Tab-separated table of C-alpha atoms in Angstrom:
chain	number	residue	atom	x	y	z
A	11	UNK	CA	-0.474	13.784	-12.701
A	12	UNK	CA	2.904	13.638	-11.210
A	13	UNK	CA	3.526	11.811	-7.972
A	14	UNK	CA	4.438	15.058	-5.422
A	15	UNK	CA	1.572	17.170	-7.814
A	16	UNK	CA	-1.131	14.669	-6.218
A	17	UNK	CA	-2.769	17.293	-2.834
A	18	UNK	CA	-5.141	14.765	-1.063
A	19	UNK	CA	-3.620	13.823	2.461
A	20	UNK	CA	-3.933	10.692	4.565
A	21	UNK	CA	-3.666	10.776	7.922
A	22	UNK	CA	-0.912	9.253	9.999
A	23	UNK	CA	-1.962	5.839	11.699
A	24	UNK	CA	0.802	3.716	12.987
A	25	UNK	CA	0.253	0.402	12.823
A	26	UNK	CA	0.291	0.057	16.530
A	27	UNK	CA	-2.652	2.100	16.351
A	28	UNK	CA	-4.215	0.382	14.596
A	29	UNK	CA	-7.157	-2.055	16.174
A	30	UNK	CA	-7.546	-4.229	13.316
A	31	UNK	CA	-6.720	-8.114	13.856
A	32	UNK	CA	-6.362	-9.142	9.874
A	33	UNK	CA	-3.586	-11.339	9.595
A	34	UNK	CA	-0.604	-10.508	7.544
A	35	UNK	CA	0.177	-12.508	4.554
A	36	UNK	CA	3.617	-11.670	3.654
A	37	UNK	CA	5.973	-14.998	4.224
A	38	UNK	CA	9.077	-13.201	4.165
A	39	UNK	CA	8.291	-10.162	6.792
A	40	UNK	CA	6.090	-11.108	9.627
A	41	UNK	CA	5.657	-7.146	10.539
A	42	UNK	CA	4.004	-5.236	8.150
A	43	UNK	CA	5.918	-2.225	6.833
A	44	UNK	CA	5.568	0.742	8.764
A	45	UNK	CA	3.562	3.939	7.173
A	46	UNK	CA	5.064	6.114	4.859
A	47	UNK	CA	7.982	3.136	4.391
A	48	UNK	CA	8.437	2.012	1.020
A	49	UNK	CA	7.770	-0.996	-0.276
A	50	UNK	CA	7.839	-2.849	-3.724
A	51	UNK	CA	4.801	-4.453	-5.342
A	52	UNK	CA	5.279	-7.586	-6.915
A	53	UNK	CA	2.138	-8.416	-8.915
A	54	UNK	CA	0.643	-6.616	-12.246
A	55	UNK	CA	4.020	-4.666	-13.180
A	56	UNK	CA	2.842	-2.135	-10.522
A	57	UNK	CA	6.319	-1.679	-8.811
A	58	UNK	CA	7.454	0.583	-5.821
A	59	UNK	CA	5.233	2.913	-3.758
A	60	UNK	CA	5.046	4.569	-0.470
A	61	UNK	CA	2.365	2.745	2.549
A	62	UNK	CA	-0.518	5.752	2.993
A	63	UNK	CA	-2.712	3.563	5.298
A	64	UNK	CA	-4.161	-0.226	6.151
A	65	UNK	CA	-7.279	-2.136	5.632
A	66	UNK	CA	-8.541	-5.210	6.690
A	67	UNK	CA	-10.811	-7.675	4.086
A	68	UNK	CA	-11.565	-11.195	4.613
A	69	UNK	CA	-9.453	-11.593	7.843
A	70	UNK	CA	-6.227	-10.301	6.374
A	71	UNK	CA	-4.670	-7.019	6.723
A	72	UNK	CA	-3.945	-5.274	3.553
A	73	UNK	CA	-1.914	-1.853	2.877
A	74	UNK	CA	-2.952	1.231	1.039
A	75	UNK	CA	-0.333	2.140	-1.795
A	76	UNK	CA	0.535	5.140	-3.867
A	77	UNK	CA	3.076	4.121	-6.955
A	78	UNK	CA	5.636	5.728	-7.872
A	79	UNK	CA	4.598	4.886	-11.464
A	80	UNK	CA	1.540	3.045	-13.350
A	81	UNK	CA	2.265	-0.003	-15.950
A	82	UNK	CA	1.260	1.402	-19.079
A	83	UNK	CA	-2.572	-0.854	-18.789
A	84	UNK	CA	-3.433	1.111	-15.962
A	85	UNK	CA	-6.434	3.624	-17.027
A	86	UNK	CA	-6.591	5.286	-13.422
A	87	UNK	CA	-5.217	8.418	-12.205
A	88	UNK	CA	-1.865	8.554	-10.842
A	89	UNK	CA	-1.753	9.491	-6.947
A	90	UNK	CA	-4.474	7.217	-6.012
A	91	UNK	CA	-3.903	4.427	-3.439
A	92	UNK	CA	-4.027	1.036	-4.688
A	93	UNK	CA	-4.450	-1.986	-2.093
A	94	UNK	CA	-2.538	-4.930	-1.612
A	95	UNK	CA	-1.876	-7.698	0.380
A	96	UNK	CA	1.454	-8.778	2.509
A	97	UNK	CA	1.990	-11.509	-0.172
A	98	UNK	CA	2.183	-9.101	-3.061
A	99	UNK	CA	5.035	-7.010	-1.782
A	100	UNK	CA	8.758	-6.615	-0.616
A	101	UNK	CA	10.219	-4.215	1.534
């Protein structure tokens, strides 16, 4: 499944919105990226994708991904979210 073929929505939260109090592990950007922004996942070969929502586990605050591709391991379907921390990606 192509990218723009995937039909689920996500709604629009900004992060100022959002009430969550993780902390945000990237060292590099000490504001999270914004939704919708792109941003470029640095762990497992997973590579860019666009920010569809947040989460908070453990205390951190983590970001909901869709790639624009899957490395070639992945089993899933493309167009799901994956989630990942500040510390595993650049923007």
């Amino acid at each position: 499944m192509a990218l723009q073929e995937h039909t689920e929505t996500y709604p629009t939260i900004e992060l100022s919105e959002w009430k969550v109090k993780g902390l945000w592990s990237n060292a590099e950007n000490s504001i999270p990226p914004a939704f919708n922004q792109t941003v470029k996942v640095t762990f497992n070969g997973w590579g860019k994708g666009r920010v569809v929502g947040y989460f908070e586990e453990n205390g951190y605050l983590g970001l909901r991904v869709i790639p624009e591709q899957v490395p070639e391991w992945f089993q899933g379907t493309l167009g799901e979210p994956i989630h990942v921390f500040g510390a595993e990606c650049r923007y």
